[in-house]
mmCIF file of C-alpha atoms and ligand atoms in Angstrom:
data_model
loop_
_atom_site.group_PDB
_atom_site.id
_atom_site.type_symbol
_atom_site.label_atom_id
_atom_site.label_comp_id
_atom_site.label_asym_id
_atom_site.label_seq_id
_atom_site.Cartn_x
_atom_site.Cartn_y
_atom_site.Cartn_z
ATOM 1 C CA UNK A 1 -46.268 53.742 96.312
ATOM 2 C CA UNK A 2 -43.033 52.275 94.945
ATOM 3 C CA UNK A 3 -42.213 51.417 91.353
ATOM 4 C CA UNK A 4 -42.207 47.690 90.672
ATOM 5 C CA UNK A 5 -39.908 46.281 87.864
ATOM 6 C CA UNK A 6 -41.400 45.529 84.572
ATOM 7 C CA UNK A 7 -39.540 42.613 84.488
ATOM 8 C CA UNK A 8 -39.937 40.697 88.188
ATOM 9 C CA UNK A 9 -41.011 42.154 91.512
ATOM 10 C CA UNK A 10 -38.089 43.747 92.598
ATOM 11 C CA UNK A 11 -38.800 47.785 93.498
ATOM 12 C CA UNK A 12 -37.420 49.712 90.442
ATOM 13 C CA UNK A 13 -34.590 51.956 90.121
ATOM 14 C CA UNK A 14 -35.515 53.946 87.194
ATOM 15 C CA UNK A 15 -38.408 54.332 84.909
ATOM 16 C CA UNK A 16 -37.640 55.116 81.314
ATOM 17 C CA UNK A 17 -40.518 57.113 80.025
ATOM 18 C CA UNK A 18 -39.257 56.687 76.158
ATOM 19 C CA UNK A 19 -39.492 52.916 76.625
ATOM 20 C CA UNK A 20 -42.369 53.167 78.592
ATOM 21 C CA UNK A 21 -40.059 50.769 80.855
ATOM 22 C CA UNK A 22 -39.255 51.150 84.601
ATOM 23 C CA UNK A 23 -36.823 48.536 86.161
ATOM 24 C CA UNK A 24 -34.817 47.326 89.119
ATOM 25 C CA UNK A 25 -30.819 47.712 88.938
ATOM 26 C CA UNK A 26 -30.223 44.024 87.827
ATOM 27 C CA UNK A 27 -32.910 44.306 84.963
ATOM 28 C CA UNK A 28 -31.650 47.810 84.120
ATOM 29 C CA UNK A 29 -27.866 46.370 84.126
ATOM 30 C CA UNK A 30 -29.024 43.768 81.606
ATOM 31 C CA UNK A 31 -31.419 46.326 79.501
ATOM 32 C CA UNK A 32 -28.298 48.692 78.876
ATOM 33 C CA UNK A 33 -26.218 45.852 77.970
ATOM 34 C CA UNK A 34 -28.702 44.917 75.293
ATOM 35 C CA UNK A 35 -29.402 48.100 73.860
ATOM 36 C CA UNK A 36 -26.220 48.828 73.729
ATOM 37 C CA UNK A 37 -25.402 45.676 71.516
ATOM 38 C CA UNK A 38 -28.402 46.744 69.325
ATOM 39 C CA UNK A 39 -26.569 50.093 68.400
ATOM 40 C CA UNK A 40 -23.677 48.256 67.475
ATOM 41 C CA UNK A 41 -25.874 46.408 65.503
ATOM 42 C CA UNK A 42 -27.719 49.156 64.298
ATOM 43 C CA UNK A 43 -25.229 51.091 63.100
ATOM 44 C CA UNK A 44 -22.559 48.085 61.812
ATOM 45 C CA UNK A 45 -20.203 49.932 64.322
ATOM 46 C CA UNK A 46 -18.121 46.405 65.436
ATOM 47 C CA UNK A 47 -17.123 42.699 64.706
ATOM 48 C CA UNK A 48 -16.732 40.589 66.910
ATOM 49 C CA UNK A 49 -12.946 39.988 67.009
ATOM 50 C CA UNK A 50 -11.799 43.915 66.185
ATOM 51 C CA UNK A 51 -9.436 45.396 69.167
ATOM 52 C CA UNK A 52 -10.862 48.746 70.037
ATOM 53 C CA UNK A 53 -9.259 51.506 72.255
ATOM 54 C CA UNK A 54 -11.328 53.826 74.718
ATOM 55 C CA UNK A 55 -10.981 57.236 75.410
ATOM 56 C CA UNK A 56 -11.929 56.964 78.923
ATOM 57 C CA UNK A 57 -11.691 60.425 80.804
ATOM 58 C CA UNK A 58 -12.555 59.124 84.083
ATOM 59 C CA UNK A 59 -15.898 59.877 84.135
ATOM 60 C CA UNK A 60 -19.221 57.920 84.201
ATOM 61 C CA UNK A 61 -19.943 57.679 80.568
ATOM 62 C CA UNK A 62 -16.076 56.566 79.281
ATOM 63 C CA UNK A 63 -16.336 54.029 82.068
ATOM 64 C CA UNK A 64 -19.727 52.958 81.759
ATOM 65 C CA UNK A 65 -18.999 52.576 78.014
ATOM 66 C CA UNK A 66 -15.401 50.326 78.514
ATOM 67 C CA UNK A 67 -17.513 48.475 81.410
ATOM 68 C CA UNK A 68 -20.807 47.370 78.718
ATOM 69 C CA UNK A 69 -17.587 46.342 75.929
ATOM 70 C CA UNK A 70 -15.917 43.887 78.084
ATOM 71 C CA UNK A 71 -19.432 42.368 79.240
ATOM 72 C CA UNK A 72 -19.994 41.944 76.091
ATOM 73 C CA UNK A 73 -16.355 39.915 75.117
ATOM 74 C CA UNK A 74 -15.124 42.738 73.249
ATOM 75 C CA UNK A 75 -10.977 43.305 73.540
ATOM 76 C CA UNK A 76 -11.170 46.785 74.892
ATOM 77 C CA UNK A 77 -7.871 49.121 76.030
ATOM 78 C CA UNK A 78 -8.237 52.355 77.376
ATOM 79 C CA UNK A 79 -6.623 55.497 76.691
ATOM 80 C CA UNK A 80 -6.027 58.734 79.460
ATOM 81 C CA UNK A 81 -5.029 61.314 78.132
ATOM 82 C CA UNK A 82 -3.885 63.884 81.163
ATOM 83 C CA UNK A 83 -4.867 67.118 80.071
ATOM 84 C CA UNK A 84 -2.542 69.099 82.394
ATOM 85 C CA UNK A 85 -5.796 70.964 84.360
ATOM 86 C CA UNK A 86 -5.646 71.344 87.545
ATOM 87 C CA UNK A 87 -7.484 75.159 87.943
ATOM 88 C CA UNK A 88 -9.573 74.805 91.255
ATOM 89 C CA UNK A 89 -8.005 71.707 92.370
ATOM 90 C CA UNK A 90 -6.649 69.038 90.361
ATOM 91 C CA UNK A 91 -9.389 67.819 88.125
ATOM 92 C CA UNK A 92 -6.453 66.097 85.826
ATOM 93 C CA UNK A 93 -5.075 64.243 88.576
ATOM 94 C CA UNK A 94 -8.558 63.265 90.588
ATOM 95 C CA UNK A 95 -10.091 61.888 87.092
ATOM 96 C CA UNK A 96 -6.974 59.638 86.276
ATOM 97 C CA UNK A 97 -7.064 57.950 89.282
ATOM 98 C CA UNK A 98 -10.789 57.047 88.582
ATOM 99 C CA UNK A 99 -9.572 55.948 85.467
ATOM 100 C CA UNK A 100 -6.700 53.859 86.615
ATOM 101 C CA UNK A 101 -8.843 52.107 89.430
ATOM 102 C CA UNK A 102 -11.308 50.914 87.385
ATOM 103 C CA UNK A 103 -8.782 49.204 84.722
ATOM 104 C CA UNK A 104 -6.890 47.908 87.806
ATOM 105 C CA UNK A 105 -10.339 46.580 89.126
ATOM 106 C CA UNK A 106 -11.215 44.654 85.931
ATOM 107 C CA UNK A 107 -7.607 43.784 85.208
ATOM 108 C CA UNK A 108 -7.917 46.164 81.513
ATOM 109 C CA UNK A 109 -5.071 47.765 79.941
ATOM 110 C CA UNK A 110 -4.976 51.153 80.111
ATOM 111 C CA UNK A 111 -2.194 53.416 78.091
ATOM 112 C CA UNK A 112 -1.979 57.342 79.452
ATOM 113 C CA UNK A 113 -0.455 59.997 77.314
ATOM 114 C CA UNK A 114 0.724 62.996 80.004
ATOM 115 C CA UNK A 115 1.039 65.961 77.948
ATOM 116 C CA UNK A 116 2.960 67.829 80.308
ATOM 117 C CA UNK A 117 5.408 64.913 80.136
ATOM 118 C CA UNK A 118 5.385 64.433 76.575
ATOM 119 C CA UNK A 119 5.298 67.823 75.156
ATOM 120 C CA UNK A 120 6.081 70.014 78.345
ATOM 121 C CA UNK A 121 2.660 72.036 78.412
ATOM 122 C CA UNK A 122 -0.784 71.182 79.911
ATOM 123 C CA UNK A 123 -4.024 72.305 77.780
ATOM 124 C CA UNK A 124 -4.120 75.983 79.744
ATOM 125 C CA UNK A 125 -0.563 76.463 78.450
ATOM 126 C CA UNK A 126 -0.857 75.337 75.128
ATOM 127 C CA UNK A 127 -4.574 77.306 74.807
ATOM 128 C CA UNK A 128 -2.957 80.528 75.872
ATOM 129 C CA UNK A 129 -0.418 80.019 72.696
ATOM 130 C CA UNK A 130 -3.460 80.278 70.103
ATOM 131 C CA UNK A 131 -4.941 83.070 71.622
ATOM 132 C CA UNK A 132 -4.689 84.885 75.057
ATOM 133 C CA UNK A 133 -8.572 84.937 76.035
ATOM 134 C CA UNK A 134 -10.583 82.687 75.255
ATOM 135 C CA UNK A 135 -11.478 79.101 77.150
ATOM 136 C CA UNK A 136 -9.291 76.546 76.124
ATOM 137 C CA UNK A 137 -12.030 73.904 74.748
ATOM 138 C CA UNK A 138 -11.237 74.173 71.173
ATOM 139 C CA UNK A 139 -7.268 73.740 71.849
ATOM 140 C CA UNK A 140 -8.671 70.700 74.138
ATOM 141 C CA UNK A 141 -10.638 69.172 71.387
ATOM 142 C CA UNK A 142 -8.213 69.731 68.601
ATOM 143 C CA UNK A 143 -5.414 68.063 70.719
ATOM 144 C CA UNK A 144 -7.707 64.983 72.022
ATOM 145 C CA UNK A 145 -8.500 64.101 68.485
ATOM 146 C CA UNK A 146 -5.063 64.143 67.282
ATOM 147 C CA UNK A 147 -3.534 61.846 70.538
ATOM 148 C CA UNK A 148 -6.603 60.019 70.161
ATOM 149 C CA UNK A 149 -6.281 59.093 66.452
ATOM 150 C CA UNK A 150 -2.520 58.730 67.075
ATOM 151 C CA UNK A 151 -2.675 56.266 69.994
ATOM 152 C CA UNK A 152 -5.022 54.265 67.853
ATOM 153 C CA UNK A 153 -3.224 54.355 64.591
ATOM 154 C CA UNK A 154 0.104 53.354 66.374
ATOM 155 C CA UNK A 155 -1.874 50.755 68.252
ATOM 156 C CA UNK A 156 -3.240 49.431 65.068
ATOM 157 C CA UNK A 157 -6.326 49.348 66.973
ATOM 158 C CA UNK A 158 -9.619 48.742 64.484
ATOM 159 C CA UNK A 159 -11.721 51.263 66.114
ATOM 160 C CA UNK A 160 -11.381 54.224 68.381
ATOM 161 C CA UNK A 161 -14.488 54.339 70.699
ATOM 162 C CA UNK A 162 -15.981 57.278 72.900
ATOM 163 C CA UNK A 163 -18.308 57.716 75.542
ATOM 164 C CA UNK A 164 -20.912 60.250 73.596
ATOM 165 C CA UNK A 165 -24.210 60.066 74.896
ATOM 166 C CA UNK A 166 -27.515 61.462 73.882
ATOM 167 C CA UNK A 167 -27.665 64.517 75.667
ATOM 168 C CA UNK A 168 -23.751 65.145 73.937
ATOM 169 C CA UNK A 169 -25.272 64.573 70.541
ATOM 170 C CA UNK A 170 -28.220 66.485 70.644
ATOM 171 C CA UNK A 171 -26.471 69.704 72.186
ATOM 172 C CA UNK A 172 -24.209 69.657 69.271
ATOM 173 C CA UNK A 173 -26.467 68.869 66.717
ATOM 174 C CA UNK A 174 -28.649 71.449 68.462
ATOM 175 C CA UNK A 175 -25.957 74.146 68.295
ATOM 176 C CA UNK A 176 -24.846 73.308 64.479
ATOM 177 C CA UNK A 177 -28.867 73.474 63.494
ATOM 178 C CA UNK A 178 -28.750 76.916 65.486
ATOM 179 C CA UNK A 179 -26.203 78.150 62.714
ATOM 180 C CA UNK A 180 -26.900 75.704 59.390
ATOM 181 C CA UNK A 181 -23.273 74.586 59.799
ATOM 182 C CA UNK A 182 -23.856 71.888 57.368
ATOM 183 C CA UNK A 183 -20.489 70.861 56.966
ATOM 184 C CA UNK A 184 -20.525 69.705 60.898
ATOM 185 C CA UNK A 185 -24.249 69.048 60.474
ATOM 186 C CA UNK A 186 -22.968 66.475 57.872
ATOM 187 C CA UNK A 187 -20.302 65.334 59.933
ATOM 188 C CA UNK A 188 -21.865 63.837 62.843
ATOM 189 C CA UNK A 189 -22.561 60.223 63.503
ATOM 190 C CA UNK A 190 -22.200 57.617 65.794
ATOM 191 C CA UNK A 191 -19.757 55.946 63.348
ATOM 192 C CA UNK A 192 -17.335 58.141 61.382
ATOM 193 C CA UNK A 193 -15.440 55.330 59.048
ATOM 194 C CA UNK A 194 -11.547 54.659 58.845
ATOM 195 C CA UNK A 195 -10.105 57.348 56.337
ATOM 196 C CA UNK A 196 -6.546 57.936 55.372
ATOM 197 C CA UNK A 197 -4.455 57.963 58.640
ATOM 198 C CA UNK A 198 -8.285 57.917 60.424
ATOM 199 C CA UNK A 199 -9.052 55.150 62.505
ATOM 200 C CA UNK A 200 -13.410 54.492 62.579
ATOM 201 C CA UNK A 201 -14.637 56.070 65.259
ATOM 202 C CA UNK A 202 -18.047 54.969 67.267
ATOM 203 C CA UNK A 203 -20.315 56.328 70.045
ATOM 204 C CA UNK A 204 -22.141 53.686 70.911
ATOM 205 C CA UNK A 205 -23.843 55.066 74.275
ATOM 206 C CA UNK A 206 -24.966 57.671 71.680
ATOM 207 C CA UNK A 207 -28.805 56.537 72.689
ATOM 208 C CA UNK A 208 -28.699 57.018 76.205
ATOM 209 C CA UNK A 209 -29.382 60.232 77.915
ATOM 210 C CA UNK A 210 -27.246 61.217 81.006
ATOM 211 C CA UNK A 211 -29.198 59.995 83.017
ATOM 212 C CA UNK A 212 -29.365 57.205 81.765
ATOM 213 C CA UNK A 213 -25.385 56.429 82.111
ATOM 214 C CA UNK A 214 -25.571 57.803 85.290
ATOM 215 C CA UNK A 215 -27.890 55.298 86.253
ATOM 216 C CA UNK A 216 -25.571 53.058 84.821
ATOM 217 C CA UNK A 217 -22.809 53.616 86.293
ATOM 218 C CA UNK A 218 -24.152 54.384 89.573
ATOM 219 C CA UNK A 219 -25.992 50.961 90.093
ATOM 220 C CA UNK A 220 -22.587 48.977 88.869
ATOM 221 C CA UNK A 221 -21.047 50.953 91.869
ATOM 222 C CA UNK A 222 -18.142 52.708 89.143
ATOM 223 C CA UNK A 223 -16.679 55.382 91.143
ATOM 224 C CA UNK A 224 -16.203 58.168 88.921
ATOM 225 C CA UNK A 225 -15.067 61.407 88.639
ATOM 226 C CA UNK A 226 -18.174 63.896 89.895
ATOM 227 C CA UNK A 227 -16.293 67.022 89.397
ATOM 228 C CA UNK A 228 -16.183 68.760 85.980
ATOM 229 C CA UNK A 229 -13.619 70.036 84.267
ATOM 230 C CA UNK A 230 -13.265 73.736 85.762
ATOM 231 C CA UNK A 231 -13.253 74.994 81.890
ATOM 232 C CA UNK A 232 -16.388 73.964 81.376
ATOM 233 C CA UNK A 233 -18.430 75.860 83.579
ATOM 234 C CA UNK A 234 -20.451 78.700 81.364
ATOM 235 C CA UNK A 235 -19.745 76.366 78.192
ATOM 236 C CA UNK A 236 -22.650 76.885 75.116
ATOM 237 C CA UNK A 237 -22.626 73.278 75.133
ATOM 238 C CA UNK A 238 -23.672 72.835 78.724
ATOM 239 C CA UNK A 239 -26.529 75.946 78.306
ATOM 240 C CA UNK A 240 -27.812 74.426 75.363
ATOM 241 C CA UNK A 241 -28.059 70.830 77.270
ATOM 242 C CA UNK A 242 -29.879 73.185 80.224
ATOM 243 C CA UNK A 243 -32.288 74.314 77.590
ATOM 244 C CA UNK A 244 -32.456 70.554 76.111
ATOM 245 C CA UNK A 245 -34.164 69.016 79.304
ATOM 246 C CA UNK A 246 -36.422 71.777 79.678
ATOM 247 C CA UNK A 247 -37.652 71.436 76.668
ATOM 248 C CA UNK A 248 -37.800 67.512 77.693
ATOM 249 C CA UNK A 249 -39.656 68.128 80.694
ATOM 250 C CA UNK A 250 -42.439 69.287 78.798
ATOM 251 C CA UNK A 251 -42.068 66.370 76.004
ATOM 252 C CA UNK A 252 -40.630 62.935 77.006
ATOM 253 C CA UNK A 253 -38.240 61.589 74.510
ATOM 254 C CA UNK A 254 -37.629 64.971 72.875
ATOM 255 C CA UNK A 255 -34.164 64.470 72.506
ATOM 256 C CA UNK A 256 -34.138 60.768 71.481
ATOM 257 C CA UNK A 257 -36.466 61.763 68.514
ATOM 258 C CA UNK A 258 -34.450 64.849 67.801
ATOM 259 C CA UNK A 259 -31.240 62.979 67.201
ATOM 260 C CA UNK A 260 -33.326 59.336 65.673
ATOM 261 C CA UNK A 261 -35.142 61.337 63.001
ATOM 262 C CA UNK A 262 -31.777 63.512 61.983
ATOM 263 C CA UNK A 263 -29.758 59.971 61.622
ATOM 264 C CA UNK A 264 -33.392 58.863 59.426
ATOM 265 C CA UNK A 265 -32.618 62.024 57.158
ATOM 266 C CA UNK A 266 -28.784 61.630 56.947
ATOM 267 C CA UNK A 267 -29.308 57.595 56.287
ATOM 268 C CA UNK A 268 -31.973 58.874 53.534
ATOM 269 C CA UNK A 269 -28.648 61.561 51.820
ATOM 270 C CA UNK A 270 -30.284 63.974 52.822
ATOM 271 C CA UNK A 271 -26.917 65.272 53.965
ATOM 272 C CA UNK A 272 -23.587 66.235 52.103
ATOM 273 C CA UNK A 273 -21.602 62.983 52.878
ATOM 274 C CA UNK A 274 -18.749 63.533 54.558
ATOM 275 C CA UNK A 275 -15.196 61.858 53.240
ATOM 276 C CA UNK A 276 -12.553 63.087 55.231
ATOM 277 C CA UNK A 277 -12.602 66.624 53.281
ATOM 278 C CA UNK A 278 -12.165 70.223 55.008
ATOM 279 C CA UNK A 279 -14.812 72.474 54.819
ATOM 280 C CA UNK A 280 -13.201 74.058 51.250
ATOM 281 C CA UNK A 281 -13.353 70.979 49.941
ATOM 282 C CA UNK A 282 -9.437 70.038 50.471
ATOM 283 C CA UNK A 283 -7.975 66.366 50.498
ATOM 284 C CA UNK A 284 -6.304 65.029 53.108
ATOM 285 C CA UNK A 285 -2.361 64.092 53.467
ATOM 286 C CA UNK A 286 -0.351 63.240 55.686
ATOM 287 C CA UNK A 287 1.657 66.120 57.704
ATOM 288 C CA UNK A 288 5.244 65.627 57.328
ATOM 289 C CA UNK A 289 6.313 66.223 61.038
ATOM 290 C CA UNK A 290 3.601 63.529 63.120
ATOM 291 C CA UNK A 291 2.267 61.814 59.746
ATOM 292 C CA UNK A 292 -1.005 61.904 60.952
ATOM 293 C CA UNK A 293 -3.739 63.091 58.618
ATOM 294 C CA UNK A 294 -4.644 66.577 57.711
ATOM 295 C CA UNK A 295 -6.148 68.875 55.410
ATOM 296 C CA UNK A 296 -4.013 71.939 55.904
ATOM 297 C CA UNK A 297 -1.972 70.647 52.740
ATOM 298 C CA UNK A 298 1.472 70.958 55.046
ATOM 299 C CA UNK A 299 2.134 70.859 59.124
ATOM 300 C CA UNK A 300 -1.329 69.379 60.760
ATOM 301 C CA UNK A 301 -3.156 72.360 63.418
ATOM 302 C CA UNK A 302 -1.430 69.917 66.385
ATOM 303 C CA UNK A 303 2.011 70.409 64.863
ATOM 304 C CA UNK A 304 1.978 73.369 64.411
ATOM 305 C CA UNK A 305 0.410 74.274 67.778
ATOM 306 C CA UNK A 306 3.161 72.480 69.348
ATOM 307 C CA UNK A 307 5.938 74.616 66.894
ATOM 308 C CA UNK A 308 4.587 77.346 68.203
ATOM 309 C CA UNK A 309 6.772 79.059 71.421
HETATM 310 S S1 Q46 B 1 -11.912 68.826 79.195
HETATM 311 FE FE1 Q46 B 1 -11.195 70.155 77.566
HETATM 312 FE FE2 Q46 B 1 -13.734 69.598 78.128
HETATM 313 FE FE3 Q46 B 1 -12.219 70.887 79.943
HETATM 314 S S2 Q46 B 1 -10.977 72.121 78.557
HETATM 315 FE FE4 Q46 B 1 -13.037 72.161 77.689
HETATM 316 S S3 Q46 B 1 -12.960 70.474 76.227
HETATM 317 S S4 Q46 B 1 -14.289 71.418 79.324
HETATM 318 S S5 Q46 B 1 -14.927 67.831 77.564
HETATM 319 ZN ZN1 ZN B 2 -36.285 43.369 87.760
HETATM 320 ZN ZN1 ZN B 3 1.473 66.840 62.586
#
């Protein structure tokens, strides 16, 4: 027997056990619309009339995410940032392309930052620099949040947006719980505010599971990028995410109440706050080669990754 839409009776497209809500793709186009809005809401992320950038990677949840902004009449750019990976293929060059059709498709300016162009090594190169052996996501991460930040500090953009979702969130929080890192426990949120040399940063689609932007994206017909990035194959983050939706097989809406009730606690302070300190407790300043913001009291990690031969 097939699903009927909660809303009309159109056959449904995907039932949504925490909402105890199954709809077709036009009612489930408008439903992630609207609960989008309601995080923005939720968590005072936007006003109406702030320019925002996107990090858009290409993939269905950056694209799903710059997609819901425009629909609802925020100025949104996007921002690629080619990573230089092409292990396996090219996974760099295939996920730009998604990224450049879809700003050509709804006419959206999209800046990209090539950092083989700009500072003559891709992430595999510039990993292999800060030590020989190990995968490159932490060089990946530190540079994305510094080119990030910079893009939207030079843009004078107001906010600095992501495509997080839920099962993102969780897996971290997940992993940080797994070793009482309270100082990144602390740290997460869907909005970090603007700091010194820190543009505020939001994940709205931090509600929806994969799935859910999958759905998303798939019933908008966004072509994305399917493929992922060859580095992150035997990744903690994606076995904790495997052990995630087991454990929400067994309990629907595990990982929404997992991630709702540790945002309760942290809105409670509950939590250390978090101000733009390091972990010792150090102030931030401005490094004197890229004056963007850092805590290392001198050169910022970026800097002086880049220094190094
Ligand atoms: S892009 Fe970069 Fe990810 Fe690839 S190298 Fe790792 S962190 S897995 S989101
Ligand atoms: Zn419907
Ligand atoms: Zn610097």
């Amino acid at each position: 027997m097939s699903m009927i839409c909660h809303r009309c009776d159109q056959r449904a497209v995907i039932r949504l056990w925490q909402h105890r809500l199954q709809l077709c793709s036009e009612h489930y186009i408008e439903w992630f619309i609207k609960y989008t809005a309601q995080t923005i809401e939720r968590y005072h992320m936007l006003n109406q009339g702030e320019r925002i950038i996107v990090a858009v990677s290409g993939g269905k949840d950056s694209l799903a995410i710059w997609d819901v902004l425009q629909r609802l009449g925020y100025s949104a750019d996007g921002l690629y940032i080619n990573l230089g990976i092409s292990k396996d293929g090219d996974y760099s060059h295939h996920s730009l392309q998604h990224a450049q059709a879809f700003a050509c498709q709804h006419n959206l300016s999209l800046q990209v930052v090539d950092l083989i162009d700009q500072y003559g090594a891709g992430i595999p190169e510039l990993s292999s620099r800060r030590h020989r052996s190990q995968k490159p996501c932490s060089t990946c991460g530190l540079v994305k949040r510094h080119i990030m930040n910079e893009a939207a500090q030079k843009g004078d953009y107001d906010a600095l947006v992501t495509g997080h979702n839920l099962d993102d969130e969780v897996s971290v929080l997940f992993s940080n719980t797994l070793s009482w890192d309270m100082e990144m426990i602390s740290r997460q949120s869907p909005v970090l505010p603007a700091g010194l040399g820190f543009t505020r940063k939001l994940k709205p689609l931090c509600r929806f599971s994969e799935r859910e932007t999958t759905a998303y994206a798939l019933v908008n017909g966004i072509q994305y990028i399917e493929e992922e990035c060859p580095f992150a194959e035997g990744a903690s983050m994606l076995y904790y995410k495997g052990i995630l939706n087991q454990m929400e097989e067994q309990q629907r809406g595990l990982k929404l109440r997992f991630y709702s009730d540790f945002l309760k606690v942290r809105k409670m302070g509950q939590l250390p706050s978090h101000n733009y300190k390091d972990a010792t407790g150090g102030d931030v300043t401005l490094c004197p080669q890229c004056g963007q913001p850092t805590s290392s009291g001198n050169l910022c990690s970026f800097c002086r990754l880049m220094n190094t031969p």
